[in-house]
Amino acid sequence: MVLTQEEIDGCREAFLAFDKDRSGTIDVWELRQVLEAMGQVPTEEELFQMISEVDDNMSGSIDFGEFLKVVESQKRRAENFDDENDMIDAFVACGGKADKTGHVKRETLVKIIKKDFGLRIDIEELINKIDTDGSGEIEFEEFKILLSS
């Protein structure tokens, strides 16, 4: 995941703001403040993991280049988490289970798409393409493919 120039500029401002002693590095506690200022809420474990993943010189703190790696990694995790949770929420709303088991019935999807939402897409054709086992029931992995189509 590549950061945009605007994101990199924002990271530089945040990095400089939290590098209180102007040492060119920030420690784990300063990292928490930076990420929270950017709207992220990492756990203690995630913070130490982030530093260990990018602390090339094993100093226990990170420089700006290492910091950019942390932000990219955290952004990727946040995006994956949100997408996965949204998929699970939609799966459950259509009849599946929160642990990704169960299924959504073909009839349920057709009703939701055509009647509830009034969409004119050929949902039957999409279901036929993704229902690889031909069960007429959409399992979680098939459901994810359907929503990504």
PDB file of C-alpha atoms in Angstrom:
ATOM      1  CA  MET A   1       0.000   0.000   0.000  1.00  0.00           C
ATOM      2  CA  VAL A   2       1.536   3.258  -1.126  1.00  0.00           C
ATOM      3  CA  LEU A   3       0.824   6.515   0.654  1.00  0.00           C
ATOM      4  CA  THR A   4      -0.162   9.569  -1.370  1.00  0.00           C
ATOM      5  CA  GLN A   5       2.052  12.660  -1.327  1.00  0.00           C
ATOM      6  CA  GLU A   6      -0.588  14.382   0.801  1.00  0.00           C
ATOM      7  CA  GLU A   7      -0.466  11.512   3.307  1.00  0.00           C
ATOM      8  CA  ILE A   8       3.351  11.608   3.359  1.00  0.00           C
ATOM      9  CA  ASP A   9       3.270  15.369   4.007  1.00  0.00           C
ATOM     10  CA  GLY A  10       0.780  14.796   6.838  1.00  0.00           C
ATOM     11  CA  CYS A  11       3.037  12.087   8.243  1.00  0.00           C
ATOM     12  CA  ARG A  12       6.038  14.437   8.160  1.00  0.00           C
ATOM     13  CA  GLU A  13       4.088  17.116  10.043  1.00  0.00           C
ATOM     14  CA  ALA A  14       2.901  14.589  12.618  1.00  0.00           C
ATOM     15  CA  PHE A  15       6.370  13.072  12.955  1.00  0.00           C
ATOM     16  CA  LEU A  16       7.994  16.470  13.527  1.00  0.00           C
ATOM     17  CA  ALA A  17       5.271  17.500  15.969  1.00  0.00           C
ATOM     18  CA  PHE A  18       5.872  14.445  18.139  1.00  0.00           C
ATOM     19  CA  ASP A  19       9.660  14.359  17.864  1.00  0.00           C
ATOM     20  CA  LYS A  20       9.848  16.678  20.883  1.00  0.00           C
ATOM     21  CA  ASP A  21      13.612  16.546  21.326  1.00  0.00           C
ATOM     22  CA  ARG A  22      14.248  16.887  17.564  1.00  0.00           C
ATOM     23  CA  SER A  23      16.354  13.740  17.676  1.00  0.00           C
ATOM     24  CA  GLY A  24      14.988  12.586  14.327  1.00  0.00           C
ATOM     25  CA  THR A  25      13.336   9.568  15.967  1.00  0.00           C
ATOM     26  CA  ILE A  26      10.209   8.801  17.975  1.00  0.00           C
ATOM     27  CA  ASP A  27       9.740   6.095  20.595  1.00  0.00           C
ATOM     28  CA  VAL A  28       6.754   3.803  21.205  1.00  0.00           C
ATOM     29  CA  TRP A  29       4.892   6.342  23.364  1.00  0.00           C
ATOM     30  CA  GLU A  30       5.349   9.120  20.830  1.00  0.00           C
ATOM     31  CA  LEU A  31       4.249   6.690  18.097  1.00  0.00           C
ATOM     32  CA  ARG A  32       0.967   6.098  19.920  1.00  0.00           C
ATOM     33  CA  GLN A  33       0.317   9.852  20.039  1.00  0.00           C
ATOM     34  CA  VAL A  34       1.115  10.224  16.335  1.00  0.00           C
ATOM     35  CA  LEU A  35      -1.193   7.404  15.245  1.00  0.00           C
ATOM     36  CA  GLU A  36      -4.013   8.581  17.508  1.00  0.00           C
ATOM     37  CA  ALA A  37      -3.644  12.098  16.075  1.00  0.00           C
ATOM     38  CA  MET A  38      -4.101  10.500  12.647  1.00  0.00           C
ATOM     39  CA  GLY A  39      -7.330   8.820  13.775  1.00  0.00           C
ATOM     40  CA  GLN A  40      -5.952   5.344  14.425  1.00  0.00           C
ATOM     41  CA  VAL A  41      -6.196   3.477  17.730  1.00  0.00           C
ATOM     42  CA  PRO A  42      -3.436   0.865  17.950  1.00  0.00           C
ATOM     43  CA  THR A  43      -3.117  -1.523  20.899  1.00  0.00           C
ATOM     44  CA  GLU A  44       0.081  -1.809  22.992  1.00  0.00           C
ATOM     45  CA  GLU A  45       0.898  -5.056  21.244  1.00  0.00           C
ATOM     46  CA  GLU A  46       0.384  -3.494  17.805  1.00  0.00           C
ATOM     47  CA  LEU A  47       2.659  -0.569  18.714  1.00  0.00           C
ATOM     48  CA  PHE A  48       5.542  -2.774  19.784  1.00  0.00           C
ATOM     49  CA  GLN A  49       4.956  -5.051  16.789  1.00  0.00           C
ATOM     50  CA  MET A  50       5.011  -2.046  14.429  1.00  0.00           C
ATOM     51  CA  ILE A  51       8.293  -0.805  15.810  1.00  0.00           C
ATOM     52  CA  SER A  52       9.897  -4.247  15.742  1.00  0.00           C
ATOM     53  CA  GLU A  53       8.802  -4.747  12.116  1.00  0.00           C
ATOM     54  CA  VAL A  54      10.508  -1.574  10.879  1.00  0.00           C
ATOM     55  CA  ASP A  55      13.250  -0.780  13.410  1.00  0.00           C
ATOM     56  CA  ASP A  56      16.068  -1.759  11.058  1.00  0.00           C
ATOM     57  CA  ASN A  57      18.838  -0.516  13.362  1.00  0.00           C
ATOM     58  CA  MET A  58      17.278  -2.091  16.504  1.00  0.00           C
ATOM     59  CA  SER A  59      17.336   1.244  18.360  1.00  0.00           C
ATOM     60  CA  GLY A  60      13.887   0.848  19.952  1.00  0.00           C
ATOM     61  CA  SER A  61      12.752   4.000  18.207  1.00  0.00           C
ATOM     62  CA  ILE A  62      11.974   4.815  14.593  1.00  0.00           C
ATOM     63  CA  ASP A  63      13.179   7.434  12.142  1.00  0.00           C
ATOM     64  CA  PHE A  64      10.951   9.045   9.507  1.00  0.00           C
ATOM     65  CA  GLY A  65      11.519   6.355   6.845  1.00  0.00           C
ATOM     66  CA  GLU A  66      10.687   3.642   9.360  1.00  0.00           C
ATOM     67  CA  PHE A  67       7.677   5.686  10.494  1.00  0.00           C
ATOM     68  CA  LEU A  68       6.270   5.742   6.950  1.00  0.00           C
ATOM     69  CA  LYS A  69       6.462   1.933   6.902  1.00  0.00           C
ATOM     70  CA  VAL A  70       4.481   1.835  10.160  1.00  0.00           C
ATOM     71  CA  VAL A  71       1.767   4.144   8.805  1.00  0.00           C
ATOM     72  CA  GLU A  72       1.475   2.119   5.585  1.00  0.00           C
ATOM     73  CA  SER A  73       1.188  -1.100   7.572  1.00  0.00           C
ATOM     74  CA  GLN A  74      -1.415   0.323   9.970  1.00  0.00           C
ATOM     75  CA  LYS A  75      -3.416   1.762   7.074  1.00  0.00           C
ATOM     76  CA  ARG A  76      -3.416  -1.622   5.333  1.00  0.00           C
ATOM     77  CA  ARG A  77      -4.561  -3.372   8.531  1.00  0.00           C
ATOM     78  CA  ALA A  78      -7.325  -0.824   9.102  1.00  0.00           C
ATOM     79  CA  GLU A  79      -8.616  -1.132   5.539  1.00  0.00           C
ATOM     80  CA  ASN A  80      -8.601  -4.914   5.646  1.00  0.00           C
ATOM     81  CA  PHE A  81     -10.331  -4.932   9.027  1.00  0.00           C
ATOM     82  CA  ASP A  82     -13.094  -2.584   7.906  1.00  0.00           C
ATOM     83  CA  ASP A  83     -13.694  -4.427   4.636  1.00  0.00           C
ATOM     84  CA  GLU A  84     -13.843  -7.800   6.363  1.00  0.00           C
ATOM     85  CA  ASN A  85     -16.203  -6.553   9.084  1.00  0.00           C
ATOM     86  CA  ASP A  86     -18.461  -4.916   6.508  1.00  0.00           C
ATOM     87  CA  MET A  87     -18.599  -8.181   4.557  1.00  0.00           C
ATOM     88  CA  ILE A  88     -19.458 -10.144   7.701  1.00  0.00           C
ATOM     89  CA  ASP A  89     -22.152  -7.626   8.667  1.00  0.00           C
ATOM     90  CA  ALA A  90     -23.738  -7.889   5.213  1.00  0.00           C
ATOM     91  CA  PHE A  91     -23.486 -11.705   5.292  1.00  0.00           C
ATOM     92  CA  VAL A  92     -25.239 -11.826   8.673  1.00  0.00           C
ATOM     93  CA  ALA A  93     -27.919  -9.355   7.533  1.00  0.00           C
ATOM     94  CA  CYS A  94     -28.704 -11.678   4.633  1.00  0.00           C
ATOM     95  CA  GLY A  95     -28.901 -14.823   6.764  1.00  0.00           C
ATOM     96  CA  GLY A  96     -25.339 -16.037   7.337  1.00  0.00           C
ATOM     97  CA  LYS A  97     -23.612 -16.300  10.696  1.00  0.00           C
ATOM     98  CA  ALA A  98     -21.057 -13.925  12.224  1.00  0.00           C
ATOM     99  CA  ASP A  99     -18.434 -16.685  12.383  1.00  0.00           C
ATOM    100  CA  LYS A 100     -18.663 -16.923   8.548  1.00  0.00           C
ATOM    101  CA  THR A 101     -20.526 -20.213   8.638  1.00  0.00           C
ATOM    102  CA  GLY A 102     -24.008 -20.783   7.340  1.00  0.00           C
ATOM    103  CA  HIS A 103     -25.221 -19.461   4.034  1.00  0.00           C
ATOM    104  CA  VAL A 104     -27.463 -16.973   2.293  1.00  0.00           C
ATOM    105  CA  LYS A 105     -30.281 -18.461   0.247  1.00  0.00           C
ATOM    106  CA  ARG A 106     -30.543 -17.567  -3.422  1.00  0.00           C
ATOM    107  CA  GLU A 107     -34.152 -16.429  -2.925  1.00  0.00           C
ATOM    108  CA  THR A 108     -33.110 -14.098  -0.108  1.00  0.00           C
ATOM    109  CA  LEU A 109     -30.464 -12.386  -2.244  1.00  0.00           C
ATOM    110  CA  VAL A 110     -32.823 -12.030  -5.200  1.00  0.00           C
ATOM    111  CA  LYS A 111     -35.496 -10.492  -2.946  1.00  0.00           C
ATOM    112  CA  ILE A 112     -33.053  -8.057  -1.313  1.00  0.00           C
ATOM    113  CA  ILE A 113     -31.513  -6.918  -4.602  1.00  0.00           C
ATOM    114  CA  LYS A 114     -34.669  -6.730  -6.723  1.00  0.00           C
ATOM    115  CA  LYS A 115     -37.519  -5.985  -4.326  1.00  0.00           C
ATOM    116  CA  ASP A 116     -35.928  -4.288  -1.307  1.00  0.00           C
ATOM    117  CA  PHE A 117     -33.336  -2.238  -3.216  1.00  0.00           C
ATOM    118  CA  GLY A 118     -35.119  -2.139  -6.578  1.00  0.00           C
ATOM    119  CA  LEU A 119     -31.897  -2.788  -8.507  1.00  0.00           C
ATOM    120  CA  ARG A 120     -32.148  -3.990 -12.083  1.00  0.00           C
ATOM    121  CA  ILE A 121     -28.976  -6.045 -12.169  1.00  0.00           C
ATOM    122  CA  ASP A 122     -29.146  -9.676 -13.236  1.00  0.00           C
ATOM    123  CA  ILE A 123     -28.559 -11.050  -9.747  1.00  0.00           C
ATOM    124  CA  GLU A 124     -29.478 -14.582 -10.840  1.00  0.00           C
ATOM    125  CA  GLU A 125     -26.640 -14.605 -13.368  1.00  0.00           C
ATOM    126  CA  LEU A 126     -24.177 -13.285 -10.775  1.00  0.00           C
ATOM    127  CA  ILE A 127     -25.269 -15.954  -8.302  1.00  0.00           C
ATOM    128  CA  ASN A 128     -24.865 -18.659 -10.961  1.00  0.00           C
ATOM    129  CA  LYS A 129     -21.311 -17.473 -11.601  1.00  0.00           C
ATOM    130  CA  ILE A 130     -20.245 -17.419  -7.953  1.00  0.00           C
ATOM    131  CA  ASP A 131     -22.198 -20.442  -6.643  1.00  0.00           C
ATOM    132  CA  THR A 132     -19.315 -22.740  -7.560  1.00  0.00           C
ATOM    133  CA  ASP A 133     -20.712 -25.783  -5.790  1.00  0.00           C
ATOM    134  CA  GLY A 134     -24.164 -25.330  -7.361  1.00  0.00           C
ATOM    135  CA  SER A 135     -25.913 -25.563  -4.002  1.00  0.00           C
ATOM    136  CA  GLY A 136     -28.159 -22.547  -4.503  1.00  0.00           C
ATOM    137  CA  GLU A 137     -26.822 -21.352  -1.171  1.00  0.00           C
ATOM    138  CA  ILE A 138     -24.150 -18.696  -0.940  1.00  0.00           C
ATOM    139  CA  GLU A 139     -21.371 -19.412   1.552  1.00  0.00           C
ATOM    140  CA  PHE A 140     -19.231 -16.596   2.965  1.00  0.00           C
ATOM    141  CA  GLU A 141     -16.375 -16.848   0.426  1.00  0.00           C
ATOM    142  CA  GLU A 142     -18.897 -16.833  -2.439  1.00  0.00           C
ATOM    143  CA  PHE A 143     -20.711 -13.909  -0.793  1.00  0.00           C
ATOM    144  CA  LYS A 144     -17.458 -11.911  -0.681  1.00  0.00           C
ATOM    145  CA  ILE A 145     -16.931 -12.552  -4.400  1.00  0.00           C
ATOM    146  CA  LEU A 146     -20.494 -11.445  -5.123  1.00  0.00           C
ATOM    147  CA  LEU A 147     -20.072  -8.164  -3.250  1.00  0.00           C
ATOM    148  CA  SER A 148     -16.739  -7.525  -4.929  1.00  0.00           C
ATOM    149  CA  SER A 149     -18.142  -8.076  -8.441  1.00  0.00           C
TER     150      SER A 149
END
